[in-house]
Amino acid sequence: MTFNKDDFVTLTIDDCGTSGEGIGKVDGYTLFVKDAIIGDVIKAKIIKAKKNYGYGRLIEIIKPSKDRVKPECPVSRQCGGCQILEMSYEAQLKYKYNLVKGNVERIGGISDYELLPVLGMEKPYRYRNKAQYPVGMDKNGNIITGFYAGRTHSIIECNDCLIGSEKNSAILETIKNWMKKCNIEPYNEKTGSGLVRHILVRVGYHTDECMVCVVVNSDDIDKKAGEILVDMLVKLRSRNINIQSVVANTNKENTNVILGKKCKTLYGRGYIEDYIGNIKYQISPLSFFQVNPAQTEVLYGKALEFAGLTGSETVWDMYCGIGTISLFLARKARKVYGVEIVPQAIEDARNNAKINGIENAEFFVGKAEEVVPAFYDEMKMKAAAGDEDAERSIHPDVVVVDPPRKGCDQILLSTIADMQPLRIVYVSCDSATLARDLAILEEEGYKTVKVQPVDQFAHTVHVETVCLLSRKD
């Protein structure tokens, strides 16, 4: 049967897509419907019709799924940041389990492995230690902050995101009052005018330290206005908001990138401190740091378990970033080498090692597929000259990879195979690219042993996964 745009249909949702959309069929015609979940019986309007499938808008829930809950967020449908907020948390974990399972087995072609239950969150709200709010003007000329509606740059006003810190709303209100007081306008994307583009807030999970970073369309903030901003923010301490750092970040580019490269500290330090486990990290506005420290400890704890360290091992950490996993592993390993292409991240990693008194971690700047072979050539020369430590460094016991969403470079996977580690621990934020890379590593002589999903992003479709692979021979 053929369907057209603007047709109304009734269907049962029996599957869920990778973006959280409900999937159902009408007379064999597949329809993808945002905000619908498995088990719903709905009425939908077709908004885009292809030959064999289409996209629909949810019009009415005729019979709700047993897993449907009322979203606590009043703007959840408009915002779209939390794609599966309508699911009970138990149903969310089941969805993520099936997502990982489907990708590993369908894309990776892997069957003989152990898939462990998803490690869920004790408290699936207020877990994010970082929030980035665009600043704009509503149609009545009022300054607003919130989040972009899905696939647009239209700001949905929201000062209290329920997965973010409770402190954020007071900080946002303070900055809006500062803008009014100092006659400062928000940035206008269309005209390129206005000053304030975004507000970045970081809150230390363990330390409770707060950083406020105002992203501005200028090389600087007027000195007097900056002093007023600092004074207004510091007064929030009386409300148990521990402001430790106020920073201005310059971004004058016509770009979707939120932060520019230049930061100026207006108050306190240019960073806050927080912990993962017992490792302390200094976090600047530009630092990459996991947004859910509680579940990151769970994730890294599982990675440490899979690494099977006894204190005598050599470990390579590819895509090491600011050393979060490297330093976590260094306490249990003989030697850890970290590689990262971003120079600032390596500088942060070395500094984080220093402030934690960790001396058995060494960091390299560059592409791992280039750094590692060069390092090996050097170690082979030293080993030939009788250096026993160099001999032990040639073939590591464990390689850890935690790549970006696009997964590992093919050359890097071949490089890892050439290193012949006994175990590979793969940490992934995208189970589809993970599955692709697992298939490649299996062809290179490794066996996928265990797959452990970890929920770090409740109410969204994202799930972290840590895998253990062992050498087949």
Short mmCIF file of C-alpha atoms in Angstrom, two decimals:
data_model
loop_
_atom_site.label_atom_id
_atom_site.label_comp_id
_atom_site.label_asym_id
_atom_site.label_seq_id
_atom_site.Cartn_x
_atom_site.Cartn_y
_atom_site.Cartn_z
CA MET A 1 0.00 0.00 0.00
CA THR A 2 1.25 3.52 -0.79
CA PHE A 3 1.09 6.38 1.70
CA ASN A 4 1.54 10.09 1.11
CA LYS A 5 2.59 13.14 3.07
CA ASP A 6 -0.16 14.43 5.41
CA ASP A 7 -1.90 11.05 5.60
CA PHE A 8 -3.08 10.08 9.10
CA VAL A 9 -2.45 6.49 10.19
CA THR A 10 -2.91 4.31 13.27
CA LEU A 11 -0.13 1.89 14.18
CA THR A 12 1.53 -0.08 16.96
CA ILE A 13 5.16 0.72 17.79
CA ASP A 14 7.17 -2.52 17.98
CA ASP A 15 10.77 -1.33 17.72
CA CYS A 16 12.99 1.61 18.58
CA GLY A 17 15.58 3.22 16.31
CA THR A 18 19.11 4.35 17.08
CA SER A 19 17.91 7.92 17.61
CA GLY A 20 15.16 6.83 20.00
CA GLU A 21 12.34 7.12 17.48
CA GLY A 22 9.51 4.59 17.59
CA ILE A 23 9.20 2.21 14.62
CA GLY A 24 5.99 0.56 13.47
CA LYS A 25 4.30 -0.71 10.33
CA VAL A 26 1.01 0.05 8.60
CA ASP A 27 0.11 -2.58 5.97
CA GLY A 28 3.83 -3.38 5.59
CA TYR A 29 4.81 0.30 5.32
CA THR A 30 7.47 1.24 7.92
CA LEU A 31 7.03 4.49 9.79
CA PHE A 32 9.51 6.22 12.12
CA VAL A 33 7.81 8.38 14.77
CA LYS A 34 9.65 10.62 17.24
CA ASP A 35 8.41 10.53 20.87
CA ALA A 36 6.72 7.13 20.42
CA ILE A 37 8.05 4.09 22.31
CA ILE A 38 7.75 0.32 22.00
CA GLY A 39 4.25 -0.83 22.94
CA ASP A 40 2.45 2.43 22.14
CA VAL A 41 -0.61 2.35 19.91
CA ILE A 42 -0.67 5.77 18.25
CA LYS A 43 -2.18 8.04 15.67
CA ALA A 44 0.48 9.72 13.52
CA LYS A 45 0.62 12.18 10.65
CA ILE A 46 3.07 11.33 7.85
CA ILE A 47 5.42 14.29 7.39
CA LYS A 48 7.80 12.68 4.88
CA ALA A 49 6.91 9.74 2.61
CA LYS A 50 9.39 7.53 0.78
CA LYS A 51 8.52 4.51 -1.35
CA ASN A 52 8.90 1.87 1.38
CA TYR A 53 9.11 3.92 4.56
CA GLY A 54 8.27 7.31 5.98
CA TYR A 55 8.50 9.64 8.97
CA GLY A 56 5.56 10.57 11.11
CA ARG A 57 4.63 13.09 13.81
CA LEU A 58 2.97 11.77 16.93
CA ILE A 59 -0.59 13.13 17.03
CA GLU A 60 -2.28 11.00 19.70
CA ILE A 61 -1.40 8.12 22.01
CA ILE A 62 -4.40 5.81 21.68
CA LYS A 63 -3.05 3.22 24.10
CA PRO A 64 0.19 3.92 26.02
CA SER A 65 2.95 1.35 26.37
CA LYS A 66 3.37 -0.28 29.79
CA ASP A 67 6.83 1.28 29.76
CA ARG A 68 5.61 4.83 29.11
CA VAL A 69 6.06 7.42 31.86
CA LYS A 70 5.15 11.09 32.00
CA PRO A 71 8.30 13.16 31.29
CA GLU A 72 9.24 15.36 34.24
CA CYS A 73 10.71 17.95 31.88
CA PRO A 74 8.09 20.41 30.54
CA VAL A 75 10.00 21.07 27.29
CA SER A 76 11.18 17.54 26.52
CA ARG A 77 9.41 17.24 23.16
CA GLN A 78 10.57 20.63 21.88
CA CYS A 79 14.14 20.30 23.17
CA GLY A 80 14.91 16.78 22.00
CA GLY A 81 18.09 16.51 24.08
CA CYS A 82 16.65 13.60 26.05
CA GLN A 83 15.32 11.38 23.25
CA ILE A 84 13.83 8.60 25.40
CA LEU A 85 12.57 10.48 28.45
CA GLU A 86 9.12 8.92 27.91
CA MET A 87 10.52 5.45 28.72
CA SER A 88 10.77 4.14 32.26
CA TYR A 89 14.41 3.87 33.31
CA GLU A 90 14.21 0.07 33.33
CA ALA A 91 12.96 0.16 29.73
CA GLN A 92 15.79 2.54 28.79
CA LEU A 93 18.37 0.04 30.07
CA LYS A 94 16.68 -2.77 28.14
CA TYR A 95 16.71 -0.61 24.99
CA LYS A 96 20.43 0.10 25.39
CA TYR A 97 21.20 -3.58 26.03
CA ASN A 98 19.42 -4.54 22.82
CA LEU A 99 21.09 -1.67 20.93
CA VAL A 100 24.57 -2.89 21.85
CA LYS A 101 23.62 -6.54 21.26
CA GLY A 102 22.15 -5.76 17.84
CA ASN A 103 25.17 -3.77 16.69
CA VAL A 104 27.79 -6.23 17.96
CA GLU A 105 26.07 -9.21 16.37
CA ARG A 106 24.67 -7.60 13.21
CA ILE A 107 27.46 -5.18 12.28
CA GLY A 108 30.34 -7.02 13.94
CA GLY A 109 29.16 -10.51 13.05
CA ILE A 110 30.19 -11.66 16.53
CA SER A 111 28.28 -14.39 18.31
CA ASP A 112 30.50 -16.26 20.76
CA TYR A 113 30.97 -13.67 23.50
CA GLU A 114 29.54 -12.66 26.88
CA LEU A 115 27.21 -9.66 26.91
CA LEU A 116 26.76 -8.41 30.46
CA PRO A 117 23.70 -6.52 31.77
CA VAL A 118 23.84 -2.73 31.46
CA LEU A 119 25.30 -1.06 34.53
CA GLY A 120 22.66 1.57 35.22
CA MET A 121 22.66 4.71 37.32
CA GLU A 122 21.54 4.87 40.92
CA LYS A 123 20.17 8.38 40.31
CA PRO A 124 19.29 9.02 36.64
CA TYR A 125 18.76 12.77 37.14
CA ARG A 126 21.13 15.66 37.98
CA TYR A 127 24.12 13.67 36.78
CA ARG A 128 25.78 16.06 34.31
CA ASN A 129 28.69 18.13 35.62
CA LYS A 130 28.78 20.31 32.48
CA ALA A 131 26.15 22.32 30.63
CA GLN A 132 26.39 24.66 27.64
CA TYR A 133 23.54 27.09 27.13
CA PRO A 134 23.07 29.24 24.00
CA VAL A 135 21.95 32.80 24.74
CA GLY A 136 19.42 34.64 22.59
CA MET A 137 16.40 36.92 22.47
CA ASP A 138 12.77 35.90 22.30
CA LYS A 139 10.20 37.62 20.07
CA ASN A 140 9.36 40.04 22.89
CA GLY A 141 12.95 41.20 23.29
CA ASN A 142 13.65 39.20 26.46
CA ILE A 143 17.03 37.53 26.99
CA ILE A 144 16.63 33.75 27.06
CA THR A 145 18.88 30.77 27.72
CA GLY A 146 18.17 27.13 27.03
CA PHE A 147 18.91 24.54 24.37
CA TYR A 148 18.55 24.31 20.63
CA ALA A 149 15.51 22.49 19.31
CA GLY A 150 16.50 19.38 17.36
CA ARG A 151 18.35 20.15 14.10
CA THR A 152 17.78 23.90 14.49
CA HIS A 153 19.32 26.92 16.16
CA SER A 154 16.00 27.98 17.66
CA ILE A 155 16.45 28.26 21.42
CA ILE A 156 13.96 26.41 23.60
CA GLU A 157 14.00 28.32 26.88
CA CYS A 158 15.06 26.10 29.75
CA ASN A 159 16.94 27.33 32.79
CA ASP A 160 16.72 24.13 34.81
CA CYS A 161 17.59 21.02 32.82
CA LEU A 162 16.78 18.03 35.03
CA ILE A 163 19.87 16.06 34.02
CA GLY A 164 22.11 19.04 34.90
CA SER A 165 23.11 20.60 38.18
CA GLU A 166 20.48 22.37 40.28
CA LYS A 167 22.97 25.23 40.55
CA ASN A 168 22.71 26.07 36.85
CA SER A 169 19.41 27.96 37.03
CA ALA A 170 20.68 30.48 39.59
CA ILE A 171 23.85 31.04 37.57
CA LEU A 172 21.89 31.61 34.36
CA GLU A 173 19.49 34.02 36.05
CA THR A 174 22.44 35.95 37.48
CA ILE A 175 24.08 36.30 34.06
CA LYS A 176 20.83 37.44 32.45
CA ASN A 177 20.44 40.06 35.19
CA TRP A 178 24.04 41.15 34.58
CA MET A 179 23.36 41.53 30.87
CA LYS A 180 20.31 43.70 31.59
CA LYS A 181 22.19 45.78 34.14
CA CYS A 182 25.12 46.43 31.79
CA ASN A 183 22.98 46.76 28.63
CA ILE A 184 24.69 43.77 27.04
CA GLU A 185 22.93 42.06 24.15
CA PRO A 186 23.06 38.38 23.24
CA TYR A 187 24.82 37.34 20.05
CA ASN A 188 22.71 37.33 16.90
CA GLU A 189 23.77 34.60 14.47
CA LYS A 190 22.15 36.29 11.49
CA THR A 191 23.72 39.74 11.93
CA GLY A 192 26.89 38.80 13.82
CA SER A 193 26.09 41.52 16.39
CA GLY A 194 25.75 41.21 20.15
CA LEU A 195 28.22 39.98 22.76
CA VAL A 196 27.20 36.88 24.74
CA ARG A 197 26.96 33.65 22.70
CA HIS A 198 26.95 30.82 25.22
CA ILE A 199 27.25 30.15 28.92
CA LEU A 200 29.31 27.12 29.99
CA VAL A 201 28.95 25.86 33.55
CA ARG A 202 31.06 23.12 35.13
CA VAL A 203 30.35 21.76 38.61
CA GLY A 204 32.77 19.43 40.41
CA TYR A 205 30.94 16.22 41.36
CA HIS A 206 33.16 15.50 44.35
CA THR A 207 34.51 18.99 45.10
CA ASP A 208 31.35 21.04 44.35
CA GLU A 209 33.59 23.71 42.79
CA CYS A 210 31.83 25.79 40.11
CA MET A 211 33.25 27.33 36.95
CA VAL A 212 31.31 29.83 34.88
CA CYS A 213 32.59 30.54 31.37
CA VAL A 214 30.92 33.26 29.31
CA VAL A 215 31.55 32.84 25.57
CA VAL A 216 31.69 36.27 23.94
CA ASN A 217 31.83 37.68 20.43
CA SER A 218 34.77 39.92 21.37
CA ASP A 219 38.44 39.84 22.31
CA ASP A 220 37.52 40.95 25.81
CA ILE A 221 34.74 41.98 28.18
CA ASP A 222 34.62 45.62 29.26
CA LYS A 223 36.63 45.84 32.50
CA LYS A 224 33.84 47.43 34.55
CA ALA A 225 31.24 45.00 33.20
CA GLY A 226 33.59 42.10 34.00
CA GLU A 227 33.98 43.30 37.59
CA ILE A 228 30.20 43.56 37.98
CA LEU A 229 29.78 40.03 36.57
CA VAL A 230 32.32 38.59 39.00
CA ASP A 231 30.73 40.42 41.95
CA MET A 232 27.25 39.14 41.07
CA LEU A 233 28.43 35.55 40.59
CA VAL A 234 30.56 35.42 43.74
CA LYS A 235 27.53 36.53 45.78
CA LEU A 236 25.94 33.20 44.83
CA ARG A 237 28.16 31.60 47.46
CA SER A 238 25.57 32.69 49.99
CA ARG A 239 23.27 30.20 48.22
CA ASN A 240 25.81 27.35 48.48
CA ILE A 241 27.02 27.81 44.91
CA ASN A 242 30.78 27.54 45.26
CA ILE A 243 32.03 29.84 42.49
CA GLN A 244 35.78 29.20 42.11
CA SER A 245 36.42 30.31 38.55
CA VAL A 246 34.93 32.90 36.18
CA VAL A 247 36.31 32.86 32.65
CA ALA A 248 35.64 34.76 29.41
CA ASN A 249 36.14 32.77 26.23
CA THR A 250 36.54 34.54 22.88
CA ASN A 251 34.71 33.18 19.84
CA LYS A 252 34.28 35.65 16.97
CA GLU A 253 33.96 33.00 14.26
CA ASN A 254 30.83 32.29 12.23
CA THR A 255 30.76 28.68 13.36
CA ASN A 256 28.75 26.04 15.20
CA VAL A 257 31.74 25.40 17.47
CA ILE A 258 30.84 26.74 20.90
CA LEU A 259 34.23 27.58 22.41
CA GLY A 260 37.03 29.62 20.89
CA LYS A 261 40.70 28.99 21.63
CA LYS A 262 41.36 32.07 23.80
CA CYS A 263 40.36 32.18 27.48
CA LYS A 264 40.81 34.98 30.00
CA THR A 265 40.36 34.33 33.72
CA LEU A 266 38.24 37.07 35.31
CA TYR A 267 38.19 35.56 38.78
CA GLY A 268 39.91 32.75 40.69
CA ARG A 269 41.76 30.07 38.80
CA GLY A 270 41.41 29.16 35.15
CA TYR A 271 40.23 25.72 36.20
CA ILE A 272 38.33 23.75 38.82
CA GLU A 273 39.37 20.45 40.35
CA ASP A 274 37.49 17.18 40.58
CA TYR A 275 38.17 13.49 41.06
CA ILE A 276 37.53 10.21 39.29
CA GLY A 277 38.20 7.60 41.94
CA ASN A 278 41.17 8.93 43.90
CA ILE A 279 42.75 10.69 40.90
CA LYS A 280 42.56 14.48 40.91
CA TYR A 281 42.09 16.39 37.66
CA GLN A 282 42.33 20.07 36.81
CA ILE A 283 39.52 20.99 34.41
CA SER A 284 39.64 24.15 32.29
CA PRO A 285 36.88 25.39 29.95
CA LEU A 286 38.63 23.68 27.02
CA SER A 287 39.38 20.39 28.82
CA PHE A 288 37.61 17.22 27.83
CA PHE A 289 36.28 15.60 31.00
CA GLN A 290 33.60 12.96 31.34
CA VAL A 291 30.26 14.62 32.11
CA ASN A 292 29.07 11.91 34.51
CA PRO A 293 31.87 11.27 37.04
CA ALA A 294 29.89 8.76 39.12
CA GLN A 295 29.30 6.44 36.15
CA THR A 296 32.77 7.18 34.76
CA GLU A 297 34.16 5.58 37.91
CA VAL A 298 31.98 2.54 37.13
CA LEU A 299 33.16 2.53 33.49
CA TYR A 300 36.86 2.91 34.32
CA GLY A 301 36.56 0.41 37.14
CA LYS A 302 35.30 -2.13 34.61
CA ALA A 303 38.10 -1.18 32.19
CA LEU A 304 40.60 -1.71 35.00
CA GLU A 305 39.05 -5.09 35.80
CA PHE A 306 39.24 -6.15 32.14
CA ALA A 307 42.86 -4.99 31.92
CA GLY A 308 43.74 -7.54 34.62
CA LEU A 309 46.68 -5.54 35.97
CA THR A 310 48.92 -6.97 38.69
CA GLY A 311 51.57 -4.23 38.83
CA SER A 312 54.05 -5.67 36.35
CA GLU A 313 52.34 -4.75 33.06
CA THR A 314 53.14 -2.26 30.32
CA VAL A 315 50.03 -0.50 29.04
CA TRP A 316 49.39 1.76 26.03
CA ASP A 317 46.42 4.12 26.16
CA MET A 318 45.47 5.35 22.70
CA TYR A 319 43.33 8.50 22.49
CA CYS A 320 44.37 9.26 26.07
CA GLY A 321 42.97 12.81 26.19
CA ILE A 322 43.89 14.52 29.47
CA GLY A 323 44.99 11.19 30.91
CA THR A 324 41.74 10.16 32.57
CA ILE A 325 42.09 6.42 31.88
CA SER A 326 45.92 6.45 31.79
CA LEU A 327 46.21 7.73 35.35
CA PHE A 328 43.44 5.42 36.53
CA LEU A 329 45.47 2.46 35.18
CA ALA A 330 48.90 3.75 36.25
CA ARG A 331 48.23 2.98 39.91
CA LYS A 332 48.02 -0.72 39.01
CA ALA A 333 50.56 -1.00 36.16
CA ARG A 334 54.34 -0.93 35.89
CA LYS A 335 54.29 1.63 33.06
CA VAL A 336 51.58 3.43 31.09
CA TYR A 337 52.14 5.24 27.78
CA GLY A 338 49.45 7.64 26.59
CA VAL A 339 49.04 9.01 23.06
CA GLU A 340 46.82 11.93 22.01
CA ILE A 341 46.82 14.15 18.93
CA VAL A 342 45.73 17.32 20.81
CA PRO A 343 48.78 19.10 22.31
CA GLN A 344 46.78 20.92 25.02
CA ALA A 345 45.29 17.63 26.18
CA ILE A 346 48.75 16.10 26.57
CA GLU A 347 49.88 19.15 28.51
CA ASP A 348 46.90 18.63 30.81
CA ALA A 349 47.68 14.90 31.09
CA ARG A 350 51.26 15.58 32.15
CA ASN A 351 50.07 18.15 34.66
CA ASN A 352 47.44 15.76 36.04
CA ALA A 353 50.13 13.08 36.47
CA LYS A 354 52.29 15.60 38.32
CA ILE A 355 49.61 16.78 40.76
CA ASN A 356 48.79 13.14 41.59
CA GLY A 357 52.43 12.17 42.07
CA ILE A 358 52.23 9.57 39.30
CA GLU A 359 55.66 8.99 37.76
CA ASN A 360 55.08 5.82 35.74
CA ALA A 361 52.93 7.48 33.06
CA GLU A 362 54.51 8.96 29.92
CA PHE A 363 52.59 10.92 27.29
CA PHE A 364 53.17 11.53 23.58
CA VAL A 365 51.64 14.07 21.21
CA GLY A 366 50.62 12.80 17.78
CA LYS A 367 48.69 10.14 15.90
CA ALA A 368 49.07 6.78 17.62
CA GLU A 369 49.67 5.02 14.30
CA GLU A 370 52.70 7.31 13.82
CA VAL A 371 53.91 7.66 17.42
CA VAL A 372 53.89 3.95 18.27
CA PRO A 373 56.02 2.67 15.34
CA ALA A 374 58.57 5.45 15.93
CA PHE A 375 58.67 4.56 19.62
CA TYR A 376 59.14 0.88 18.76
CA ASP A 377 62.06 1.61 16.46
CA GLU A 378 63.74 3.52 19.27
CA MET A 379 63.03 0.79 21.84
CA LYS A 380 64.36 -1.93 19.52
CA MET A 381 67.64 -0.07 19.16
CA LYS A 382 67.90 0.30 22.94
CA ALA A 383 66.96 -3.34 23.48
CA ALA A 384 69.65 -4.43 21.02
CA ALA A 385 72.11 -2.48 23.13
CA GLY A 386 71.09 -4.46 26.21
CA ASP A 387 68.44 -2.20 27.75
CA GLU A 388 66.09 -4.62 29.56
CA ASP A 389 63.43 -1.98 30.24
CA ALA A 390 63.29 -1.16 26.52
CA GLU A 391 62.91 -4.86 25.74
CA ARG A 392 59.83 -5.02 28.01
CA SER A 393 58.31 -1.95 26.35
CA ILE A 394 58.35 -3.39 22.84
CA HIS A 395 55.32 -5.64 23.33
CA PRO A 396 52.81 -4.28 25.87
CA ASP A 397 50.61 -6.51 27.97
CA VAL A 398 47.53 -4.35 27.48
CA VAL A 399 46.35 -1.76 24.95
CA VAL A 400 43.43 0.50 25.86
CA VAL A 401 41.53 2.50 23.24
CA ASP A 402 38.84 5.10 23.92
CA PRO A 403 38.28 6.72 20.50
CA PRO A 404 35.81 9.43 19.48
CA ARG A 405 32.39 8.47 18.12
CA LYS A 406 33.78 7.66 14.66
CA GLY A 407 35.83 4.80 16.14
CA CYS A 408 39.45 3.83 15.48
CA ASP A 409 41.46 4.52 12.36
CA GLN A 410 42.05 1.33 10.35
CA ILE A 411 45.80 1.96 10.44
CA LEU A 412 45.69 2.23 14.23
CA LEU A 413 43.90 -1.12 14.53
CA SER A 414 46.63 -2.73 12.40
CA THR A 415 49.27 -1.03 14.53
CA ILE A 416 47.66 -2.43 17.69
CA ALA A 417 47.65 -5.92 16.17
CA ASP A 418 51.35 -5.53 15.30
CA MET A 419 52.03 -4.64 18.95
CA GLN A 420 50.66 -8.09 19.93
CA PRO A 421 49.26 -7.18 23.35
CA LEU A 422 47.80 -10.02 25.40
CA ARG A 423 44.62 -8.04 25.99
CA ILE A 424 42.83 -5.11 24.35
CA VAL A 425 40.35 -3.05 26.33
CA TYR A 426 38.12 -1.04 23.99
CA VAL A 427 36.01 1.76 25.52
CA SER A 428 33.38 3.11 23.13
CA CYS A 429 30.69 5.79 23.06
CA ASP A 430 29.15 4.37 19.84
CA SER A 431 28.35 0.68 19.70
CA ALA A 432 27.97 0.74 15.91
CA THR A 433 31.57 1.85 15.22
CA LEU A 434 32.68 -0.37 18.10
CA ALA A 435 31.13 -3.39 16.38
CA ARG A 436 32.86 -2.49 13.09
CA ASP A 437 36.23 -2.27 14.87
CA LEU A 438 35.70 -5.48 16.83
CA ALA A 439 35.20 -7.31 13.54
CA ILE A 440 38.50 -5.92 12.24
CA LEU A 441 40.38 -6.86 15.43
CA GLU A 442 38.93 -10.39 15.24
CA GLU A 443 40.35 -10.66 11.73
CA GLU A 444 43.67 -9.45 13.12
CA GLY A 445 43.86 -12.36 15.57
CA TYR A 446 41.83 -11.23 18.60
CA LYS A 447 38.73 -12.68 20.25
CA THR A 448 35.92 -10.60 21.74
CA VAL A 449 35.48 -12.06 25.23
CA LYS A 450 33.23 -9.69 27.18
CA VAL A 451 31.05 -6.70 26.34
CA GLN A 452 29.86 -4.48 29.18
CA PRO A 453 27.43 -1.60 28.49
CA VAL A 454 27.47 1.25 31.02
CA ASP A 455 24.74 3.88 31.11
CA GLN A 456 26.33 7.30 31.52
CA PHE A 457 23.60 9.27 29.78
CA ALA A 458 20.18 8.44 31.21
CA HIS A 459 17.16 9.53 29.11
CA THR A 460 19.26 9.72 25.95
CA VAL A 461 20.04 7.05 23.34
CA HIS A 462 23.76 7.15 24.12
CA VAL A 463 25.50 4.31 25.93
CA GLU A 464 29.14 3.65 26.77
CA THR A 465 30.53 0.16 26.27
CA VAL A 466 33.75 -1.42 27.46
CA CYS A 467 35.00 -4.62 25.78
CA LEU A 468 37.67 -7.14 26.57
CA LEU A 469 39.52 -8.82 23.70
CA SER A 470 42.23 -11.42 24.10
CA ARG A 471 44.81 -12.71 21.62
CA LYS A 472 43.66 -15.96 20.03
CA ASP A 473 47.04 -17.64 20.17
#
